[in-house]
Short mmCIF file of C-alpha atoms in Angstrom, two decimals:
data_model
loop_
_atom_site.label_atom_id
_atom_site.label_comp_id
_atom_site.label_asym_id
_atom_site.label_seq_id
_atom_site.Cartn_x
_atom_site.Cartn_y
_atom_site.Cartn_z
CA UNK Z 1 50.12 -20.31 -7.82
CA UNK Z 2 49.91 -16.56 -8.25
CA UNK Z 3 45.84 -16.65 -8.22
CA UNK Z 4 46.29 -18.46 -5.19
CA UNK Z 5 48.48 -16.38 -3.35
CA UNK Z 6 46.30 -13.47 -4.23
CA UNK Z 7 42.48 -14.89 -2.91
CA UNK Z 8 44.74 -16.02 0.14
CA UNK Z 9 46.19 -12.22 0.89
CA UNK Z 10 43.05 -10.59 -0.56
CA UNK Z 11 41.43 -13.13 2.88
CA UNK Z 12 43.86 -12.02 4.98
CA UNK Z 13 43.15 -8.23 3.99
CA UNK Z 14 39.35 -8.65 4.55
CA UNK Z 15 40.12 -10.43 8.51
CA UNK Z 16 42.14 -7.22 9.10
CA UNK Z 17 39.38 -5.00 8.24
CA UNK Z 18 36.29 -7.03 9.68
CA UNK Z 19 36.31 -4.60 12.63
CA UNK Z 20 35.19 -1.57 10.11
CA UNK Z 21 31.83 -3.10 9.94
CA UNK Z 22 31.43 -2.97 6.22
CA UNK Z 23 31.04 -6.81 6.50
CA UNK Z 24 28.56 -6.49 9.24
CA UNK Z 25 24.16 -7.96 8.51
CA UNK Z 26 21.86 -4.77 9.05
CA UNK Z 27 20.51 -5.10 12.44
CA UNK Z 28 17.80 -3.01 13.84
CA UNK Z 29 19.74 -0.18 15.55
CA UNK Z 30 17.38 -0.96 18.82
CA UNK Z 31 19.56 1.64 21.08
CA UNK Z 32 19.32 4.49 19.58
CA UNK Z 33 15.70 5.27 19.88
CA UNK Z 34 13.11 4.03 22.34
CA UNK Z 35 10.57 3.86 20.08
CA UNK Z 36 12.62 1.27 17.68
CA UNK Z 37 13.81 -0.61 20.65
CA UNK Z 38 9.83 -1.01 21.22
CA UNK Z 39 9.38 -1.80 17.27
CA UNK Z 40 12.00 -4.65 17.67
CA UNK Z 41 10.50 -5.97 21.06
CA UNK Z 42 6.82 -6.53 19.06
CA UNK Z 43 8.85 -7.56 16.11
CA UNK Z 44 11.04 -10.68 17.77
CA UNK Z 45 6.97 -11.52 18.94
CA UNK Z 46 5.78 -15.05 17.83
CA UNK Z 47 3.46 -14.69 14.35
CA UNK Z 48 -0.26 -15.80 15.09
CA UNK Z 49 -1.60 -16.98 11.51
CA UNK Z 50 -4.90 -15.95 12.56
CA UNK Z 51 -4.07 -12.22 13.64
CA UNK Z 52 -5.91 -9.50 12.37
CA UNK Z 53 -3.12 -8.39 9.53
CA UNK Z 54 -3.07 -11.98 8.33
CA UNK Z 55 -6.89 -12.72 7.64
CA UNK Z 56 -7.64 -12.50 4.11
CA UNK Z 57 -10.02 -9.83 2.87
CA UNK Z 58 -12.69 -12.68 1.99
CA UNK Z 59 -12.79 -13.03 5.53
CA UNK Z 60 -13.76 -9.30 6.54
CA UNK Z 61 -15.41 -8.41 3.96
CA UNK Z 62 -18.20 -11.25 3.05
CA UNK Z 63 -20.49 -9.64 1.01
CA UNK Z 64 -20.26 -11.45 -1.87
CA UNK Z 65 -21.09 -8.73 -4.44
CA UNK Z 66 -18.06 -6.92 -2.77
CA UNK Z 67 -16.07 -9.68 -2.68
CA UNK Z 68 -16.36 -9.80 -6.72
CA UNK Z 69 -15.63 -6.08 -7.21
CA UNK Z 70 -12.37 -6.54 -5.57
CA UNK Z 71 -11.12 -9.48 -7.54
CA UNK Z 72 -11.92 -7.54 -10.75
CA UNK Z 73 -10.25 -4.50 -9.16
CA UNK Z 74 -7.31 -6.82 -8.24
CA UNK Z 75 -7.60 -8.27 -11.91
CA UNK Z 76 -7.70 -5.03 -13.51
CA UNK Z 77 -6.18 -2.11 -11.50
CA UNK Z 78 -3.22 -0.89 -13.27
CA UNK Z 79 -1.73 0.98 -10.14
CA UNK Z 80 -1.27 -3.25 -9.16
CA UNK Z 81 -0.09 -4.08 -12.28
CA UNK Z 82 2.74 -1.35 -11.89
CA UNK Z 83 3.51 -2.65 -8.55
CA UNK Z 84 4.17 -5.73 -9.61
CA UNK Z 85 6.32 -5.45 -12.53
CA UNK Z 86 8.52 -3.20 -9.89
CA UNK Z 87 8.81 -6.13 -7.85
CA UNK Z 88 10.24 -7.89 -11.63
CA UNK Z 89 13.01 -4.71 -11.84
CA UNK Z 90 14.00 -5.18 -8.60
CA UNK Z 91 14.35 -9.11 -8.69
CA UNK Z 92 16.34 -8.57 -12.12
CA UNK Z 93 18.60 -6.11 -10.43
CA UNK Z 94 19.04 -8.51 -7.64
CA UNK Z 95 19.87 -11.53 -10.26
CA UNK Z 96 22.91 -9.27 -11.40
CA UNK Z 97 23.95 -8.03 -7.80
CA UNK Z 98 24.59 -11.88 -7.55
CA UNK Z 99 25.40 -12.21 -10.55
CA UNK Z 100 28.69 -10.16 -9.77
CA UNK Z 101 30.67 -13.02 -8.11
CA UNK Z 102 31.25 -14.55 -11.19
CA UNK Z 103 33.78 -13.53 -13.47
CA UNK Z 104 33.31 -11.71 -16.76
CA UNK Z 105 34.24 -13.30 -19.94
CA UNK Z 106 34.60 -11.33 -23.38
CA UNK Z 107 35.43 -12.75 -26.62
CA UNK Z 108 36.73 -9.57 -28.95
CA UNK Z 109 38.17 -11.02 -32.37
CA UNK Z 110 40.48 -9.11 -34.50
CA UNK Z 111 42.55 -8.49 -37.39
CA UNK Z 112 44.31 -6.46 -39.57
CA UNK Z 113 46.99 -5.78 -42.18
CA UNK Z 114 49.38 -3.11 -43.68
CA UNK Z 115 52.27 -2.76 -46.04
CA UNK Z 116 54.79 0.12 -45.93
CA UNK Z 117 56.65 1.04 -49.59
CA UNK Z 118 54.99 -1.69 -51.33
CA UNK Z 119 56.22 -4.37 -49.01
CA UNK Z 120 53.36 -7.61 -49.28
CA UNK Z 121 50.61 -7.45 -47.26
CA UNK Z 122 50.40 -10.00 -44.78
CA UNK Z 123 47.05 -10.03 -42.46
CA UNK Z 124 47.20 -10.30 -38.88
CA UNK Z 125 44.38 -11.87 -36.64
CA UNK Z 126 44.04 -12.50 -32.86
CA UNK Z 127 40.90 -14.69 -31.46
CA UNK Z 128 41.09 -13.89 -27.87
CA UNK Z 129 39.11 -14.71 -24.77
CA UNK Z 130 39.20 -12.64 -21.51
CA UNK Z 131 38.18 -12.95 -18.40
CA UNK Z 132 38.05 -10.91 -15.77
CA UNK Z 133 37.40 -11.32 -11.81
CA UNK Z 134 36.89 -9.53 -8.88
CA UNK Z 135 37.75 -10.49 -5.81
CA UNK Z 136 36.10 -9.05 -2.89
CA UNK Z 137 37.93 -8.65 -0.09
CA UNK Z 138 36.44 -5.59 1.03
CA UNK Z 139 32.53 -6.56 0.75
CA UNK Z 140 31.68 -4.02 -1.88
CA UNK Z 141 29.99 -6.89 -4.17
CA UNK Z 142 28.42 -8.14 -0.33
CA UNK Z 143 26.83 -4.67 0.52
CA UNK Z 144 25.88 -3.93 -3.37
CA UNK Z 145 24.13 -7.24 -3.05
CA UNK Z 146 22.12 -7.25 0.32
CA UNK Z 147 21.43 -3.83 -0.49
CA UNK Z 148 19.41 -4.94 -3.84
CA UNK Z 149 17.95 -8.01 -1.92
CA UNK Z 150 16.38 -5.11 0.35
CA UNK Z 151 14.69 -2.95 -2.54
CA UNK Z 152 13.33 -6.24 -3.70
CA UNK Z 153 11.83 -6.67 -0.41
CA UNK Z 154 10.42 -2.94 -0.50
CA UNK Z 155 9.06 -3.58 -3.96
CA UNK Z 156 7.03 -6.49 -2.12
CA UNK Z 157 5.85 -4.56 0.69
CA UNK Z 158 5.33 -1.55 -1.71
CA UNK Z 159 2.76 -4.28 -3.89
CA UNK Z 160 1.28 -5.15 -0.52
CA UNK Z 161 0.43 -1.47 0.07
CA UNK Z 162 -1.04 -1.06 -2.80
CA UNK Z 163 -2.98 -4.60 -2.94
CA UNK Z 164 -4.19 -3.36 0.12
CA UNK Z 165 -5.19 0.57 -0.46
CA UNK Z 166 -7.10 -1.44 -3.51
CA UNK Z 167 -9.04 -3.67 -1.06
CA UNK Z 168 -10.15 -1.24 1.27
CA UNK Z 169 -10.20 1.56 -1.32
CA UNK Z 170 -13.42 -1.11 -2.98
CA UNK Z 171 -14.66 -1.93 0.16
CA UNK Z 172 -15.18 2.11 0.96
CA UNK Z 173 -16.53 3.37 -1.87
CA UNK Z 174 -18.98 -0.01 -1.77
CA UNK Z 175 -20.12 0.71 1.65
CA UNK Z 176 -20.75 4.66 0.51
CA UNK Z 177 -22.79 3.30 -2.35
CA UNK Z 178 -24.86 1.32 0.38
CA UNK Z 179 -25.73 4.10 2.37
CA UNK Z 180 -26.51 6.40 -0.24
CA UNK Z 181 -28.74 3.92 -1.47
CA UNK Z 182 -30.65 3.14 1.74
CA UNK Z 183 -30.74 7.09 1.85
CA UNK Z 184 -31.93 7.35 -1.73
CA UNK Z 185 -34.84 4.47 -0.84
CA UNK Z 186 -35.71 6.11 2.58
CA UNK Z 187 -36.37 9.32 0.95
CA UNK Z 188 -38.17 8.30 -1.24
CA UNK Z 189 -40.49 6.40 0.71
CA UNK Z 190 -40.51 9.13 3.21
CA UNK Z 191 -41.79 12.14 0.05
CA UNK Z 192 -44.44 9.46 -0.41
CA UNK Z 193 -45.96 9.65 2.77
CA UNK Z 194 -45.30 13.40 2.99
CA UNK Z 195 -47.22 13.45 -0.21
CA UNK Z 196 -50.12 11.90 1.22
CA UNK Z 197 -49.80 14.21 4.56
CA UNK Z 198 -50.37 17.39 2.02
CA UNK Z 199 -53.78 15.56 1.09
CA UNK Z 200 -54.70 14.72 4.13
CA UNK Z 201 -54.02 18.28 4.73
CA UNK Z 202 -55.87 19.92 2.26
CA UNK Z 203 -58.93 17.67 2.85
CA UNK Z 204 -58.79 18.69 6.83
CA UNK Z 205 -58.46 22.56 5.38
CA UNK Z 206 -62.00 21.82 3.36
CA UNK Z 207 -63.58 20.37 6.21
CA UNK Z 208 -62.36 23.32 8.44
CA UNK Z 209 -60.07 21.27 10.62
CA UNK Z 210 -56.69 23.82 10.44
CA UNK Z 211 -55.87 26.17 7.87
CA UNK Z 212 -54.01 27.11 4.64
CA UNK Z 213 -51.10 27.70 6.56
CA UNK Z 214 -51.34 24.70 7.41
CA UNK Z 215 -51.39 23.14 4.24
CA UNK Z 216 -48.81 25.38 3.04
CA UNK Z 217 -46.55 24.30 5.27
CA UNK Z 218 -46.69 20.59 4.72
CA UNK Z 219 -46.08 20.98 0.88
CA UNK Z 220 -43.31 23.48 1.37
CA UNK Z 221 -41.90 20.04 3.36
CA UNK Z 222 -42.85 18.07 0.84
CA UNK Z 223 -40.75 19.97 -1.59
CA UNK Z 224 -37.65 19.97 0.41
CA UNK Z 225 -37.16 16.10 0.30
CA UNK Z 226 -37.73 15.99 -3.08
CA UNK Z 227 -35.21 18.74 -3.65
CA UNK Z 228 -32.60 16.17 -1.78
CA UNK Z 229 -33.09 13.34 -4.31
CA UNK Z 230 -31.75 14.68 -6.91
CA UNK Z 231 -28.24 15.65 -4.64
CA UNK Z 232 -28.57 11.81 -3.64
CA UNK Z 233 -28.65 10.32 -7.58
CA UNK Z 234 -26.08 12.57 -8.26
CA UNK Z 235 -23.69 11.34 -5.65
CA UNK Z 236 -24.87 7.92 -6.18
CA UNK Z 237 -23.21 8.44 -9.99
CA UNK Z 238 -20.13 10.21 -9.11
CA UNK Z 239 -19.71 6.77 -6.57
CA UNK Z 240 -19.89 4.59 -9.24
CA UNK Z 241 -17.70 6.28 -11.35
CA UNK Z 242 -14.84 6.45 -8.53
CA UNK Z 243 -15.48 2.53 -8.65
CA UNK Z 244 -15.55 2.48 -12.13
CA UNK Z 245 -12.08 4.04 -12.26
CA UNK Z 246 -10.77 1.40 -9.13
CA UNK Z 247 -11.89 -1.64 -11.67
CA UNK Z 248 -10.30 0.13 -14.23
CA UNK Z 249 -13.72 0.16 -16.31
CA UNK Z 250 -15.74 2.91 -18.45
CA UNK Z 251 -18.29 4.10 -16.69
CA UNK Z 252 -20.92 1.18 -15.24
CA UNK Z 253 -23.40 1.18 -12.87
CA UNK Z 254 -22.34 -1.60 -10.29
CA UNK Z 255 -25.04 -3.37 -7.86
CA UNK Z 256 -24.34 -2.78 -4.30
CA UNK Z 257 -26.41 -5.03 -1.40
CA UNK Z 258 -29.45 -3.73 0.59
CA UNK Z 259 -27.94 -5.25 3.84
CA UNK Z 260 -27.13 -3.67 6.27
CA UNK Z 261 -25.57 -6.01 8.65
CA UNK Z 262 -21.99 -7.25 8.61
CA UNK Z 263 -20.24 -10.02 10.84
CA UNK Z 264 -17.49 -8.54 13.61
CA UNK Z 265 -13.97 -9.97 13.37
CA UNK Z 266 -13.27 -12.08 16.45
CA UNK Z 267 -9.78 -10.81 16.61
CA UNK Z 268 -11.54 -7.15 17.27
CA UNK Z 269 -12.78 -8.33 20.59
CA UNK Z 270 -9.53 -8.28 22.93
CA UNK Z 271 -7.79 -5.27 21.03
CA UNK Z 272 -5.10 -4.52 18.34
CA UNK Z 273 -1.66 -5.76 19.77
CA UNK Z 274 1.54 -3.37 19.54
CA UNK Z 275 3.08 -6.44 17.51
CA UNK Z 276 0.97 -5.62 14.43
CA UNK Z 277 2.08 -3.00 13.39
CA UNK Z 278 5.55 -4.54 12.83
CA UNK Z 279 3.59 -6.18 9.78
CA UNK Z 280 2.20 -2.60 7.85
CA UNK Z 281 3.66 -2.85 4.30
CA UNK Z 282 4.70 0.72 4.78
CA UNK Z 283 6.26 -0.03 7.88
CA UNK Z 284 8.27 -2.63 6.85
CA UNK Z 285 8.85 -0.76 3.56
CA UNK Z 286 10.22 1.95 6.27
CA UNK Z 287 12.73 -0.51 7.85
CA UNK Z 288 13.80 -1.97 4.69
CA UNK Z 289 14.71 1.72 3.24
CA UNK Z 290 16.97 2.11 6.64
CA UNK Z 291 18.72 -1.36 6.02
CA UNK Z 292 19.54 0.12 2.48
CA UNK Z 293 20.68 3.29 3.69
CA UNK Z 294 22.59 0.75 6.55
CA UNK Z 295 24.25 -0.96 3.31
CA UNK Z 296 24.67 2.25 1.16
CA UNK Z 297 26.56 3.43 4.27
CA UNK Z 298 28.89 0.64 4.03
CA UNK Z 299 29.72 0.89 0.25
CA UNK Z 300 31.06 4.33 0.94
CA UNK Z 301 33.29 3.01 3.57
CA UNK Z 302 34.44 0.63 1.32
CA UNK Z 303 35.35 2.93 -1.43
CA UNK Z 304 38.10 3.56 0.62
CA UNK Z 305 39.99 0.25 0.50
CA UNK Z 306 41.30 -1.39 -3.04
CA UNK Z 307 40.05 -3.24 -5.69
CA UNK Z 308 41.77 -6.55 -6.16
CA UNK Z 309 41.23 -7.76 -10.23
CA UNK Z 310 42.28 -11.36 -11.54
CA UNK Z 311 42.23 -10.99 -15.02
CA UNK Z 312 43.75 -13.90 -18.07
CA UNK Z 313 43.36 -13.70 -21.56
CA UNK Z 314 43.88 -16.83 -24.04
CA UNK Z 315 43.35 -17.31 -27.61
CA UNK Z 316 44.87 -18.31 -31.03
CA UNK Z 317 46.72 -15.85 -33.01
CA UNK Z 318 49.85 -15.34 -35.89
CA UNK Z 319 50.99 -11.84 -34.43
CA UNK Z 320 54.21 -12.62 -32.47
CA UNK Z 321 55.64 -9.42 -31.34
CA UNK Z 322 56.07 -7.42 -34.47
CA UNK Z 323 56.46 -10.29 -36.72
CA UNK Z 324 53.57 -12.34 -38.53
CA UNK Z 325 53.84 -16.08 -38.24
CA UNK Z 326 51.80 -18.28 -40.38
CA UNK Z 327 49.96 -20.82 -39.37
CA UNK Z 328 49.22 -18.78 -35.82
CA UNK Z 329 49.73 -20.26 -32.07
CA UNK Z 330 47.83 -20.70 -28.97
CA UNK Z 331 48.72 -18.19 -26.41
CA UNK Z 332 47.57 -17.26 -22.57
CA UNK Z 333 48.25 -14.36 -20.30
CA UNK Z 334 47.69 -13.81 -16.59
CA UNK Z 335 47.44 -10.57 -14.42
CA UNK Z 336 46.70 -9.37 -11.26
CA UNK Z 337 46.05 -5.67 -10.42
CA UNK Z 338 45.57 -3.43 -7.33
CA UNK Z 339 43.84 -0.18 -7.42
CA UNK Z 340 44.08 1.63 -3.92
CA UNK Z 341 42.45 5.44 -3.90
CA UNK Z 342 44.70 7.63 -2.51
CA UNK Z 343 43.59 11.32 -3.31
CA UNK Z 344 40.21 11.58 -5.11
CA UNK Z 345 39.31 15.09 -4.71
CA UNK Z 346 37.58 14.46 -1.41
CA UNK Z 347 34.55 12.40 -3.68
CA UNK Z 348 35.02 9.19 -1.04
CA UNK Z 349 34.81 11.60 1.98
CA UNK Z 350 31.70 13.81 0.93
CA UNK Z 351 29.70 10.26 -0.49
CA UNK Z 352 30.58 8.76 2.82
CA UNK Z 353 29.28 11.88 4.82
CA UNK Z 354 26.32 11.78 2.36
CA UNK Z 355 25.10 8.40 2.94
CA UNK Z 356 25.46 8.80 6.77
CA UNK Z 357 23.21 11.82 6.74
CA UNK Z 358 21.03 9.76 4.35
CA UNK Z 359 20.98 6.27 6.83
CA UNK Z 360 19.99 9.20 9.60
CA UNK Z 361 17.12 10.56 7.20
CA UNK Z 362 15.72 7.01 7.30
CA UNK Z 363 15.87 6.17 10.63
CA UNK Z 364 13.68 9.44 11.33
CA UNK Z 365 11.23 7.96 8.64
CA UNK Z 366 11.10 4.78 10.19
CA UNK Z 367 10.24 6.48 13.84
CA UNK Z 368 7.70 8.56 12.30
CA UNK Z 369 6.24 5.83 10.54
CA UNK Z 370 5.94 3.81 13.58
CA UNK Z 371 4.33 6.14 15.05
CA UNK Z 372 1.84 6.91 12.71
CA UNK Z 373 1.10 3.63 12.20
CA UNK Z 374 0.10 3.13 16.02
CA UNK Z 375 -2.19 6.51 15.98
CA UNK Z 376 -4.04 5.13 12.81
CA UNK Z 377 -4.79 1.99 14.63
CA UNK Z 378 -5.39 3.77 17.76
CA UNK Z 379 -7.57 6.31 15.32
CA UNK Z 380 -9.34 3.39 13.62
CA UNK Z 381 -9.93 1.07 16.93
CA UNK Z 382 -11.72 3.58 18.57
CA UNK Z 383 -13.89 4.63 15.73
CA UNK Z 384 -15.17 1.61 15.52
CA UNK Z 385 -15.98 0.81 19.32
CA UNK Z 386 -17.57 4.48 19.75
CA UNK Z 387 -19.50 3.87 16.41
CA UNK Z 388 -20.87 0.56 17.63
CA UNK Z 389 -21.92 2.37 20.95
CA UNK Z 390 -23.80 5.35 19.04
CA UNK Z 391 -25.81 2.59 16.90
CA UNK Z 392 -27.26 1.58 20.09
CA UNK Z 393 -28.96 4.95 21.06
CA UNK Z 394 -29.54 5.89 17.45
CA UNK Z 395 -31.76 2.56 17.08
CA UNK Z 396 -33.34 3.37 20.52
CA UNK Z 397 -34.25 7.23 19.20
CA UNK Z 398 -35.53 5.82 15.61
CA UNK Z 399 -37.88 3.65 17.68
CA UNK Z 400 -38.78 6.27 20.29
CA UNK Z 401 -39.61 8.61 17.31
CA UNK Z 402 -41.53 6.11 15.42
CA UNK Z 403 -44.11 6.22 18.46
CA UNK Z 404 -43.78 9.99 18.54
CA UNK Z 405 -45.16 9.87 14.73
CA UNK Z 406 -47.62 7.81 15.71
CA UNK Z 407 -48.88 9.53 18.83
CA UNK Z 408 -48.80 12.75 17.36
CA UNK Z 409 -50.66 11.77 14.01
CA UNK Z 410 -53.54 10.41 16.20
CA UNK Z 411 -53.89 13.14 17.87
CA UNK Z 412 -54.09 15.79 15.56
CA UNK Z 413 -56.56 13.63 13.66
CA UNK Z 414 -58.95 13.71 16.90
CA UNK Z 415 -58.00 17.27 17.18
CA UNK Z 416 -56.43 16.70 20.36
CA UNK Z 417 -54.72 19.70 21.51
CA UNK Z 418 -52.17 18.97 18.77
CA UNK Z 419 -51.26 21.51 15.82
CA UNK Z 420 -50.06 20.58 12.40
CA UNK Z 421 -46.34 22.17 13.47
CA UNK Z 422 -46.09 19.65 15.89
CA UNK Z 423 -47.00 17.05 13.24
CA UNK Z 424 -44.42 18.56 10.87
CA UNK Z 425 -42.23 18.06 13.21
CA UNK Z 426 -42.00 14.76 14.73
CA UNK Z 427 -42.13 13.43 11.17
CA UNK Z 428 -39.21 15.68 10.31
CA UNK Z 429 -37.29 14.38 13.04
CA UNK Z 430 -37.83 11.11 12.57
CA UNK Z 431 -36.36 11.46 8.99
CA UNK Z 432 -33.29 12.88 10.68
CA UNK Z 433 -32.19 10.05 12.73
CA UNK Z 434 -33.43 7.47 10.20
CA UNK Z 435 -30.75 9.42 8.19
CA UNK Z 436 -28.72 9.08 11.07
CA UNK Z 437 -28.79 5.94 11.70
CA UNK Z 438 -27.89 4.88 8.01
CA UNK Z 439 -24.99 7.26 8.25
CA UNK Z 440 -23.73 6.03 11.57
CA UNK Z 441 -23.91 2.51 10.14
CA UNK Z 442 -21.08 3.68 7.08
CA UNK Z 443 -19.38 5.06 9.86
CA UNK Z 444 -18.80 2.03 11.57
CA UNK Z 445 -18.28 0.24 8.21
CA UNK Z 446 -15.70 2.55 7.64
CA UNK Z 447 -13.69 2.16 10.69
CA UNK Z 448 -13.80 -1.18 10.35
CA UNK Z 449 -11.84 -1.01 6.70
CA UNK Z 450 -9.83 1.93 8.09
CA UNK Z 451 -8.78 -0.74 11.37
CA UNK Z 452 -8.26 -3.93 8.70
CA UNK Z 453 -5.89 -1.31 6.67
CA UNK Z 454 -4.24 0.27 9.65
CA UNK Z 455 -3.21 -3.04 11.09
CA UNK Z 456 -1.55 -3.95 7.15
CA UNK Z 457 -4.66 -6.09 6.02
CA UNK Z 458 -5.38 -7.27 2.49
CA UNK Z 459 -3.66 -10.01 1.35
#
């Protein structure tokens, strides 16, 4: 009857005290800022299972030599691995924050004897069992609980992060490998034809059709591409050790495609929605880590009510008193205490002050966040768009150029009004915006896995 009347005035206590809030659900705090109330507008929108942030990375990215060295870098990477096991600590600490509703039991066994001026000795034993409980009536078990549910949840969005910075970290150094490749093979191609140029130079100079300067000239060009090989192989390595490292490997040399085309999201057509970004891992991590603050908050205010504790004790023993009774008997206790702070050297007040400062730190986070998150997308959107625009006049200069070579070649071979300089340089040109070109085409490669990332791809 005592238990009972206890859980009924430790229910009455906590009805009184509802209106402090430390029973309260975190709740986006949607009037205090404009730019959460517009977070929690795109939030409450209805999910679309085929949005951007929701396609899997097989979907953007389907090259399928790619698509291999991401599942071994998702196999292997041990940043991953990391994340995930802190997604096992924080589940564990969320299986005891539960776990605290119970009561505790304790089984602590003991005996003893003693004589005093040679009196017999006459042991002593008690085999008791305690338990403990806590009521709570003022929702410090509650808070201590949501508030571990919500570091599991940043430990997920924290793995999705990094499952993500992994997918698009691949796909990057992948699409550098390309280019330098398609750089490495034009270049070489291109010294080739240089190299013949210099003959055809030389034999021109013997048949008194231009000069040594001429001739000079053409191999001093000749020279400078080969000189840029060597920087491109070197490049090329350091690449494939950066990947190496991402597939947690020694040292390999990966293979990388020689195709340069890649298919355009649908979803890229109309436009990133504002609603996306409510689905960034680090944005969400951001919110969560304001919801713990929310509940820290609350923990502090409810430092300042008491602790209600149920505890009974039961057991067998012979020690009745201060006399020894043989054989022993079965004996319970019950007990109920109330601890209320009344002075505590100010502790309750400064944590208190603390954790709002703290809840304030994180909802200045959270803003920022938001707001970075909307300029990378913004960032990464039109990258892409401007990058697919260049392509166009890049591939319409590559082909004007290619007739420039050609034009200019014939000419100077029918001695045409045409010197070797002007020769030199169309073909030099030509070699620029070929380079071009390739580079424009990582560019927009880029953007692309900067636009998938921004928008909290790569699941």
């Amino acid at each position: 009857m005592n238990k009972i009347k206890i859980c009924a005035a430790g229910a009455m206590l906590a009805v009184t005290f509802s209106s402090c809030h430390i029973y309260n659900k975190y709740e986006l705090p949607v009037n205090d800022s404009s730019i959460v109330a517009d977070f929690g507008k795109a939030a409450a929108e209805q999910v679309d299972s085929t949005a951007l942030p929701y396609l899997g990375w097989e979907k953007i990215f389907q090259d399928p030599k790619l698509q291999t060295l991401i599942r071994l870098a998702l196999a292997n990477n041990k940043d991953l691995k990391n994340a995930k096991l802190n997604v096992d600590i924080a589940a564990a600490q969320l299986q005891g924050a539960k776990l605290s509703y119970f009561p505790s039991l304790t089984f602590t066994p003991n005996g003893g004897t003693a004589s005093y001026g040679g009196s017999h000795m006459e042991w002593s034993y008690t085999l008791p069992l305690a338990a403990q409980w806590e009521i709570d009536a003022f929702a410090k078990i509650l808070n201590r609980k949501r508030g571990a549910k919500v570091s599991l949840e940043m430990s997920q969005d924290y793995e999705n992060a990094v499952r993500s910075q992994i997918v698009c970290g691949v796909a990057n150094v992948y699409f550098s490998l390309v280019m330098l490749n398609q750089q490495l093979d034009l270049t070489k191609r291109t010294s080739e034809i240089w190299k013949e140029q210099v003959e055809t130079m030389a034999l021109m100079k013997e048949a008194g059709r231009t000069n040594e300067a001429a001739v000079v000239q053409s191999r001093a060009n000749y020279y400078n591409i080969m000189s840029t090989i060597p920087t491109l192989e070197e490049s090329i390595n350091q690449l494939q050790n950066t990947l190496s490292l991402l597939l947690n490997s020694y040292p390999n040399t990966w293979e990388v495609t020689s195709d340069l085309t890649f298919s355009i999201p649908d979803q890229l057509v109309n436009g990133i929605p504002v609603s996306y970004l409510a689905w960034r891992p680090d944005v969400r991590a951001a919110e969560r880590s304001l919801a713990a603050a929310y509940y820290s908050t609350n923990s502090a205010r409810a430092a300042f009510y008491p602790s209600i504790v149920i505890s009974a004790q039961g057991g067998f023993t012979n020690l009745l008193g201060s006399f020894i009774k043989n054989p022993g008997e079965w004996f319970i206790q019950l007990a109920g205490q109330l601890t209320a702070p009344i002075f505590s050297r100010g502790q309750n007040i400064a944590t208190l002050k603390a954790a709002k400062a703290q809840q304030e730190q994180a909802l200045n986070t959270f803003e920022y966040t938001v707001l970075s998150a909307s300029s990378d997308v913004s960032d990464a959107l039109v990258s892409y768009t401007k990058n697919v625009e260049k392509d166009k006049y890049l591939q319409l200069q590559v082909d004007e150029l290619e007739k420039s070579v050609e034009y200019t070649n014939e000419l100077f071979m029918y001695n045409q009004n045409t010197t070797y300089l002007e020769v030199l340089t169309a073909r030099s040109s030509l070699l620029s915006a070929q380079l071009a070109c390739i580079a424009n085409w990582h560019d927009r490669a880029s953007a692309l896995v900067s636009l998938y990332q921004a928008v909290g791809g790569g699941r």
